[in-house]
Amino acid sequence: MTVLVAAQQTETPDTLPSRQARLAYRGGQVGSTAGVAPGFVQGNLAILPAEYASAFHRFCQLNPKPCPIIGMSDVGSPHIPALGADLDIRTDVPRYRVWRDGEVVEEPTDVTRYWRDDLVTFVLGCSFSFEEALLDEGMPIRHIEQNVRVPMYRTNIACGEAGPFAGPMVVSMRPFKPADAIRAVQITSRYPAVHGAPVHLGHPHLIGIKDIAKPDYGDPVPVADDEIPVFWACGVTPQSVINAAKVPFAITHSPGLMLVTDLKNRNMAVI
C-alpha cells in the first residue's frame, strides 16, 4: 500500500512529510513511492564496495541523464545528512535488492544485516520529481492514476563506459497526446538533476523496445490510440550495468520504490 503523507502547514524536522514517509518504510510499510511526500525529492540507490566507487562515480559523470548524483555517503556510513538529518540508508527504503555476482539474490525491506564498513552509497535523481511539475501543469501521469509502478525498459542506447561499468540505458515511459508531449519536453528540460528532457518520443522499436506492453521493470500502462510513448532516462540504469558487470556485491532499491529525501523538488529546477 502506498504511503500518502499530507503536507503540514508548519514544517519542522519531525513533521516533514518526507520524514514521515521514511519512518513508515523504516517500520516495514511497503509500496510504490510515486506521489508520496509531494514536494520532496526521491532518489535511486546504488550501494557498492569502495573499490568500485571511483569507477561508478566516473560512470555517473559520463552518463548524467540516467545517473545524476544528488548525494553520496562517506565510506561505511549509512547516513547522508545533506539528504535528511535522520536518514538511514539501511532501513528507509520500502524494498531493496541485494546483488551478488550481478544477480539479485534477495529483496528485503531492511539491509542492516548486509551492511559492511566498505560500502559507499550513491543517490541518483528520480523522475518522480519532475512528475510533480507535470501534474502542476494539469498533465495526467498514467501510472499514478492507476496506482502502479512506472514502466521501465532496457534499450539499445549504450552508456559511456567506466571501469567494469557498461551497458544499456534504462528508460521510463509516460504516454501523452502529442501536444502534451511537447509541453512535457519543455517542462522536464528545467530539471537536469532529475533526468531532464526525454531521450526519445514514439517508435519504441527504434531504441530496442520490442513490446511496450512488457516492461523490464515496473508495470505496464495503456497507451491510447491518440497518444505517443515518451521516454526519459531512468535511474534504474545502474541495475542494468551492475548485472552486466557481474559486480560481486551491491545493494540497490527495488524499481519504483525509492528513497524519499528532505530536498525540495522546486530546488531542482534550473530556470
mmCIF file of C-alpha atoms in Angstrom:
data_model
loop_
_atom_site.group_PDB
_atom_site.id
_atom_site.type_symbol
_atom_site.label_atom_id
_atom_site.label_comp_id
_atom_site.label_asym_id
_atom_site.label_seq_id
_atom_site.Cartn_x
_atom_site.Cartn_y
_atom_site.Cartn_z
ATOM 1 C CA MET A 1 0.000 0.000 0.000
ATOM 2 C CA THR A 2 1.325 3.408 -0.949
ATOM 3 C CA VAL A 3 2.070 5.820 1.863
ATOM 4 C CA LEU A 4 0.368 9.136 1.195
ATOM 5 C CA VAL A 5 1.608 11.790 3.588
ATOM 6 C CA ALA A 6 -0.293 15.049 3.918
ATOM 7 C CA ALA A 7 1.713 18.269 3.899
ATOM 8 C CA GLN A 8 1.912 20.165 7.180
ATOM 9 C CA GLN A 9 1.171 23.851 7.416
ATOM 10 C CA THR A 10 4.248 24.373 9.558
ATOM 11 C CA GLU A 11 7.102 22.016 8.726
ATOM 12 C CA THR A 12 9.673 21.069 11.323
ATOM 13 C CA PRO A 13 12.206 18.230 11.078
ATOM 14 C CA ASP A 14 9.742 15.968 12.922
ATOM 15 C CA THR A 15 6.710 16.862 10.781
ATOM 16 C CA LEU A 16 8.248 16.880 7.320
ATOM 17 C CA PRO A 17 6.172 14.644 5.011
ATOM 18 C CA SER A 18 9.444 13.163 3.751
ATOM 19 C CA ARG A 19 10.500 12.108 7.254
ATOM 20 C CA GLN A 20 7.063 10.669 7.983
ATOM 21 C CA ALA A 21 7.340 8.586 4.815
ATOM 22 C CA ARG A 22 10.796 7.318 5.802
ATOM 23 C CA LEU A 23 9.545 6.390 9.272
ATOM 24 C CA ALA A 24 6.700 4.418 7.693
ATOM 25 C CA TYR A 25 9.128 2.490 5.495
ATOM 26 C CA ARG A 26 11.517 2.044 8.420
ATOM 27 C CA GLY A 27 8.599 0.439 10.211
ATOM 28 C CA GLY A 28 8.103 -2.067 7.409
ATOM 29 C CA GLN A 29 5.477 -0.476 5.171
ATOM 30 C CA VAL A 30 5.961 -1.383 1.505
ATOM 31 C CA GLY A 31 4.613 0.208 -1.672
ATOM 32 C CA SER A 32 5.388 2.377 -4.670
ATOM 33 C CA THR A 33 6.659 5.817 -3.688
ATOM 34 C CA ALA A 34 5.098 7.594 -6.689
ATOM 35 C CA GLY A 35 3.099 10.512 -5.301
ATOM 36 C CA VAL A 36 4.461 10.089 -1.767
ATOM 37 C CA ALA A 37 5.556 13.197 0.190
ATOM 38 C CA PRO A 38 4.623 15.704 -2.527
ATOM 39 C CA GLY A 39 7.237 18.407 -2.980
ATOM 40 C CA PHE A 40 10.186 16.282 -1.854
ATOM 41 C CA VAL A 41 12.922 14.720 -3.976
ATOM 42 C CA GLN A 42 13.133 10.946 -4.243
ATOM 43 C CA GLY A 43 16.278 9.078 -5.189
ATOM 44 C CA ASN A 44 17.536 5.879 -6.784
ATOM 45 C CA LEU A 45 20.108 3.894 -4.817
ATOM 46 C CA ALA A 46 23.359 2.266 -5.895
ATOM 47 C CA ILE A 47 25.434 0.927 -2.973
ATOM 48 C CA LEU A 48 28.814 -0.532 -3.866
ATOM 49 C CA PRO A 49 32.068 -1.618 -2.218
ATOM 50 C CA ALA A 50 34.602 1.221 -2.028
ATOM 51 C CA GLU A 51 36.881 -0.496 -4.553
ATOM 52 C CA TYR A 52 34.199 0.125 -7.199
ATOM 53 C CA ALA A 53 33.147 3.593 -6.059
ATOM 54 C CA SER A 54 35.609 5.600 -8.149
ATOM 55 C CA ALA A 55 34.718 3.790 -11.360
ATOM 56 C CA PHE A 56 30.998 4.113 -10.663
ATOM 57 C CA HIS A 57 31.392 7.811 -9.898
ATOM 58 C CA ARG A 58 33.089 8.201 -13.268
ATOM 59 C CA PHE A 59 30.292 6.214 -14.907
ATOM 60 C CA CYS A 60 27.758 8.670 -13.489
ATOM 61 C CA GLN A 61 29.791 11.617 -14.758
ATOM 62 C CA LEU A 62 29.813 10.101 -18.239
ATOM 63 C CA ASN A 63 26.075 9.388 -18.111
ATOM 64 C CA PRO A 64 24.406 12.335 -16.363
ATOM 65 C CA LYS A 65 20.990 11.759 -17.952
ATOM 66 C CA PRO A 66 20.306 8.367 -16.340
ATOM 67 C CA CYS A 67 22.679 8.810 -13.385
ATOM 68 C CA PRO A 68 22.534 12.352 -11.930
ATOM 69 C CA ILE A 69 24.168 12.177 -8.493
ATOM 70 C CA ILE A 70 22.288 14.116 -5.793
ATOM 71 C CA GLY A 71 24.015 12.565 -2.780
ATOM 72 C CA MET A 72 26.940 10.349 -1.824
ATOM 73 C CA SER A 73 27.954 8.832 1.512
ATOM 74 C CA ASP A 74 31.289 8.527 3.219
ATOM 75 C CA VAL A 75 32.791 5.034 3.097
ATOM 76 C CA GLY A 76 30.938 2.771 5.522
ATOM 77 C CA SER A 77 28.385 5.362 6.579
ATOM 78 C CA PRO A 78 24.656 4.634 6.198
ATOM 79 C CA HIS A 79 23.903 8.339 6.570
ATOM 80 C CA ILE A 80 23.849 11.267 4.144
ATOM 81 C CA PRO A 81 22.941 14.298 6.294
ATOM 82 C CA ALA A 82 22.564 16.592 3.284
ATOM 83 C CA LEU A 83 19.572 14.479 2.181
ATOM 84 C CA GLY A 84 17.973 14.092 5.619
ATOM 85 C CA ALA A 85 19.319 14.511 9.145
ATOM 86 C CA ASP A 86 17.842 11.236 10.412
ATOM 87 C CA LEU A 87 18.014 9.352 7.113
ATOM 88 C CA ASP A 88 19.304 5.770 7.392
ATOM 89 C CA ILE A 89 20.134 4.127 4.080
ATOM 90 C CA ARG A 90 19.811 0.665 5.642
ATOM 91 C CA THR A 91 16.158 0.931 6.658
ATOM 92 C CA ASP A 92 14.401 3.845 4.972
ATOM 93 C CA VAL A 93 13.587 2.401 1.523
ATOM 94 C CA PRO A 94 10.385 0.348 1.096
ATOM 95 C CA ARG A 95 12.208 -2.523 -0.595
ATOM 96 C CA TYR A 96 15.820 -3.177 -1.584
ATOM 97 C CA ARG A 97 17.628 -5.508 -3.934
ATOM 98 C CA VAL A 98 20.731 -7.380 -2.803
ATOM 99 C CA TRP A 99 23.043 -8.361 -5.663
ATOM 100 C CA ARG A 100 25.780 -10.995 -5.800
ATOM 101 C CA ASP A 101 27.852 -11.506 -8.929
ATOM 102 C CA GLY A 102 25.423 -9.377 -10.896
ATOM 103 C CA GLU A 103 22.268 -11.253 -9.883
ATOM 104 C CA VAL A 104 19.505 -10.320 -7.452
ATOM 105 C CA VAL A 105 19.539 -12.801 -4.561
ATOM 106 C CA GLU A 106 17.080 -11.161 -2.175
ATOM 107 C CA GLU A 107 14.645 -8.236 -1.977
ATOM 108 C CA PRO A 108 14.422 -7.348 1.726
ATOM 109 C CA THR A 109 12.796 -4.342 3.388
ATOM 110 C CA ASP A 110 15.877 -3.759 5.570
ATOM 111 C CA VAL A 111 19.555 -4.281 4.668
ATOM 112 C CA THR A 112 21.103 -3.767 8.115
ATOM 113 C CA ARG A 113 22.380 -7.339 8.228
ATOM 114 C CA TYR A 114 24.064 -6.881 4.845
ATOM 115 C CA TRP A 115 25.793 -3.640 5.771
ATOM 116 C CA ARG A 116 29.586 -3.503 5.528
ATOM 117 C CA ASP A 117 32.201 -0.968 6.539
ATOM 118 C CA ASP A 118 33.463 -0.647 2.957
ATOM 119 C CA LEU A 119 30.179 0.360 1.319
ATOM 120 C CA VAL A 120 29.592 3.666 -0.476
ATOM 121 C CA THR A 121 26.074 4.873 -1.253
ATOM 122 C CA PHE A 122 25.194 6.872 -4.366
ATOM 123 C CA VAL A 123 21.776 8.547 -4.517
ATOM 124 C CA LEU A 124 20.671 9.462 -8.025
ATOM 125 C CA GLY A 125 17.923 11.855 -9.085
ATOM 126 C CA CYS A 126 14.494 10.373 -9.800
ATOM 127 C CA SER A 127 11.875 11.252 -12.395
ATOM 128 C CA PHE A 128 9.210 11.382 -9.693
ATOM 129 C CA SER A 129 10.493 14.928 -9.046
ATOM 130 C CA PHE A 130 9.622 16.244 -12.487
ATOM 131 C CA GLU A 131 6.306 14.384 -12.370
ATOM 132 C CA GLU A 132 5.180 16.907 -9.772
ATOM 133 C CA ALA A 133 5.872 19.724 -12.243
ATOM 134 C CA LEU A 134 3.897 17.868 -14.918
ATOM 135 C CA LEU A 135 0.964 17.365 -12.562
ATOM 136 C CA ASP A 136 1.054 21.042 -11.622
ATOM 137 C CA GLU A 137 0.502 21.797 -15.317
ATOM 138 C CA GLY A 138 -2.566 19.552 -15.355
ATOM 139 C CA MET A 139 -0.849 16.775 -17.280
ATOM 140 C CA PRO A 140 -2.005 13.270 -16.319
ATOM 141 C CA ILE A 141 0.543 10.655 -15.231
ATOM 142 C CA ARG A 142 -0.849 7.266 -16.169
ATOM 143 C CA HIS A 143 0.945 5.080 -13.607
ATOM 144 C CA ILE A 144 -0.080 7.435 -10.784
ATOM 145 C CA GLU A 145 -3.687 7.365 -11.986
ATOM 146 C CA GLN A 146 -3.611 3.571 -11.978
ATOM 147 C CA ASN A 147 -1.605 3.288 -8.744
ATOM 148 C CA VAL A 148 1.089 1.098 -10.306
ATOM 149 C CA ARG A 149 4.836 1.419 -10.779
ATOM 150 C CA VAL A 150 6.135 3.407 -13.737
ATOM 151 C CA PRO A 151 7.031 1.123 -16.681
ATOM 152 C CA MET A 152 10.778 0.903 -17.366
ATOM 153 C CA TYR A 153 12.651 -0.674 -20.268
ATOM 154 C CA ARG A 154 16.185 -1.649 -21.218
ATOM 155 C CA THR A 155 17.128 -0.022 -24.508
ATOM 156 C CA ASN A 156 19.787 -0.290 -27.206
ATOM 157 C CA ILE A 157 21.190 3.116 -26.152
ATOM 158 C CA ALA A 158 24.728 2.404 -24.964
ATOM 159 C CA CYS A 159 26.030 4.166 -21.858
ATOM 160 C CA GLY A 160 29.524 5.579 -21.637
ATOM 161 C CA GLU A 161 31.874 3.011 -20.087
ATOM 162 C CA ALA A 162 33.932 3.411 -16.913
ATOM 163 C CA GLY A 163 35.938 0.522 -15.499
ATOM 164 C CA PRO A 164 33.674 -2.520 -15.273
ATOM 165 C CA PHE A 165 30.532 -0.428 -15.674
ATOM 166 C CA ALA A 166 28.982 -0.543 -19.125
ATOM 167 C CA GLY A 167 25.676 -1.488 -20.626
ATOM 168 C CA PRO A 168 22.375 -0.190 -21.972
ATOM 169 C CA MET A 169 20.417 2.793 -20.711
ATOM 170 C CA VAL A 170 17.136 2.075 -18.967
ATOM 171 C CA VAL A 171 14.237 4.435 -19.691
ATOM 172 C CA SER A 172 10.915 5.139 -18.018
ATOM 173 C CA MET A 173 7.785 5.758 -20.105
ATOM 174 C CA ARG A 174 4.754 8.023 -19.794
ATOM 175 C CA PRO A 175 2.145 8.282 -22.556
ATOM 176 C CA PHE A 176 0.909 11.703 -23.673
ATOM 177 C CA LYS A 177 -1.061 13.233 -26.501
ATOM 178 C CA PRO A 178 1.384 14.868 -28.962
ATOM 179 C CA ALA A 179 0.727 18.429 -27.800
ATOM 180 C CA ASP A 180 1.204 17.390 -24.174
ATOM 181 C CA ALA A 181 4.377 15.522 -25.130
ATOM 182 C CA ILE A 182 5.840 18.760 -26.486
ATOM 183 C CA ARG A 183 4.901 20.534 -23.271
ATOM 184 C CA ALA A 184 6.438 17.688 -21.247
ATOM 185 C CA VAL A 185 9.744 18.228 -23.055
ATOM 186 C CA GLN A 186 9.650 21.924 -22.162
ATOM 187 C CA ILE A 187 8.794 21.307 -18.505
ATOM 188 C CA THR A 188 11.235 18.500 -17.778
ATOM 189 C CA SER A 189 14.107 20.282 -19.521
ATOM 190 C CA ARG A 190 14.169 22.519 -16.427
ATOM 191 C CA TYR A 191 15.137 19.550 -14.227
ATOM 192 C CA PRO A 192 18.531 18.185 -15.369
ATOM 193 C CA ALA A 193 19.324 16.911 -11.852
ATOM 194 C CA VAL A 194 16.383 14.513 -12.115
ATOM 195 C CA HIS A 195 16.897 13.225 -15.694
ATOM 196 C CA GLY A 196 15.814 16.341 -17.591
ATOM 197 C CA ALA A 197 14.195 16.179 -21.026
ATOM 198 C CA PRO A 198 13.131 12.899 -22.655
ATOM 199 C CA VAL A 199 15.644 10.873 -24.645
ATOM 200 C CA HIS A 200 13.067 9.565 -27.139
ATOM 201 C CA LEU A 201 9.461 10.100 -28.262
ATOM 202 C CA GLY A 202 7.377 7.493 -30.081
ATOM 203 C CA HIS A 203 8.518 4.376 -32.006
ATOM 204 C CA PRO A 204 9.796 2.197 -29.134
ATOM 205 C CA HIS A 205 11.439 -0.251 -31.547
ATOM 206 C CA LEU A 206 13.950 2.419 -32.577
ATOM 207 C CA ILE A 207 15.508 2.245 -29.098
ATOM 208 C CA GLY A 208 15.322 -1.519 -28.844
ATOM 209 C CA ILE A 209 11.986 -1.964 -27.051
ATOM 210 C CA LYS A 210 10.226 -4.917 -28.685
ATOM 211 C CA ASP A 211 6.956 -4.840 -26.765
ATOM 212 C CA ILE A 212 5.855 -1.747 -24.877
ATOM 213 C CA ALA A 213 3.257 -3.861 -23.063
ATOM 214 C CA LYS A 214 6.044 -5.870 -21.410
ATOM 215 C CA PRO A 215 8.344 -3.551 -19.415
ATOM 216 C CA ASP A 216 11.568 -4.946 -17.970
ATOM 217 C CA TYR A 217 10.821 -3.252 -14.657
ATOM 218 C CA GLY A 218 7.668 -1.779 -13.150
ATOM 219 C CA ASP A 219 4.175 -2.304 -14.531
ATOM 220 C CA PRO A 220 2.619 -1.890 -17.992
ATOM 221 C CA VAL A 221 0.277 1.022 -18.629
ATOM 222 C CA PRO A 222 -2.003 1.515 -21.648
ATOM 223 C CA VAL A 223 -1.088 3.889 -24.470
ATOM 224 C CA ALA A 224 -4.213 5.223 -26.166
ATOM 225 C CA ASP A 225 -4.546 5.491 -29.945
ATOM 226 C CA ASP A 226 -4.215 9.286 -29.763
ATOM 227 C CA GLU A 227 -1.115 9.161 -27.526
ATOM 228 C CA ILE A 228 2.593 8.581 -28.049
ATOM 229 C CA PRO A 229 5.009 6.996 -25.558
ATOM 230 C CA VAL A 230 7.561 9.433 -24.156
ATOM 231 C CA PHE A 231 10.785 8.007 -22.731
ATOM 232 C CA TRP A 232 13.070 9.510 -20.088
ATOM 233 C CA ALA A 233 16.477 8.271 -18.954
ATOM 234 C CA CYS A 234 15.977 6.272 -15.761
ATOM 235 C CA GLY A 235 17.925 5.829 -12.530
ATOM 236 C CA VAL A 236 17.409 2.063 -12.741
ATOM 237 C CA THR A 237 20.209 2.096 -15.342
ATOM 238 C CA PRO A 238 22.842 1.214 -12.663
ATOM 239 C CA GLN A 239 20.980 -2.028 -12.007
ATOM 240 C CA SER A 240 21.379 -2.947 -15.653
ATOM 241 C CA VAL A 241 25.117 -2.254 -15.566
ATOM 242 C CA ILE A 242 25.596 -3.980 -12.177
ATOM 243 C CA ASN A 243 24.097 -7.029 -13.825
ATOM 244 C CA ALA A 244 26.341 -6.683 -16.882
ATOM 245 C CA ALA A 245 29.493 -6.044 -14.811
ATOM 246 C CA LYS A 246 28.822 -9.030 -12.521
ATOM 247 C CA VAL A 247 29.825 -6.927 -9.505
ATOM 248 C CA PRO A 248 30.462 -9.332 -6.582
ATOM 249 C CA PHE A 249 28.210 -7.399 -4.177
ATOM 250 C CA ALA A 250 25.852 -4.448 -4.424
ATOM 251 C CA ILE A 251 22.613 -3.116 -2.982
ATOM 252 C CA THR A 252 20.011 -1.074 -4.868
ATOM 253 C CA HIS A 253 16.396 -0.053 -4.374
ATOM 254 C CA SER A 254 13.644 -2.130 -5.907
ATOM 255 C CA PRO A 255 12.491 -0.281 -9.055
ATOM 256 C CA GLY A 256 9.713 2.191 -8.276
ATOM 257 C CA LEU A 257 10.325 2.034 -4.505
ATOM 258 C CA MET A 258 12.608 4.967 -3.861
ATOM 259 C CA LEU A 259 14.446 6.794 -1.094
ATOM 260 C CA VAL A 260 12.436 9.856 -0.002
ATOM 261 C CA THR A 261 14.760 12.754 0.891
ATOM 262 C CA ASP A 262 14.277 16.151 2.556
ATOM 263 C CA LEU A 263 15.383 18.011 -0.585
ATOM 264 C CA LYS A 264 12.684 20.083 -2.263
ATOM 265 C CA ASN A 265 11.660 19.419 -5.864
ATOM 266 C CA ARG A 266 11.436 23.142 -6.563
ATOM 267 C CA ASN A 267 15.162 23.465 -5.873
ATOM 268 C CA MET A 268 15.924 21.003 -8.671
ATOM 269 C CA ALA A 269 14.710 23.427 -11.357
ATOM 270 C CA VAL A 270 17.396 25.415 -13.159
ATOM 271 C CA ILE A 271 15.061 28.137 -14.520
#
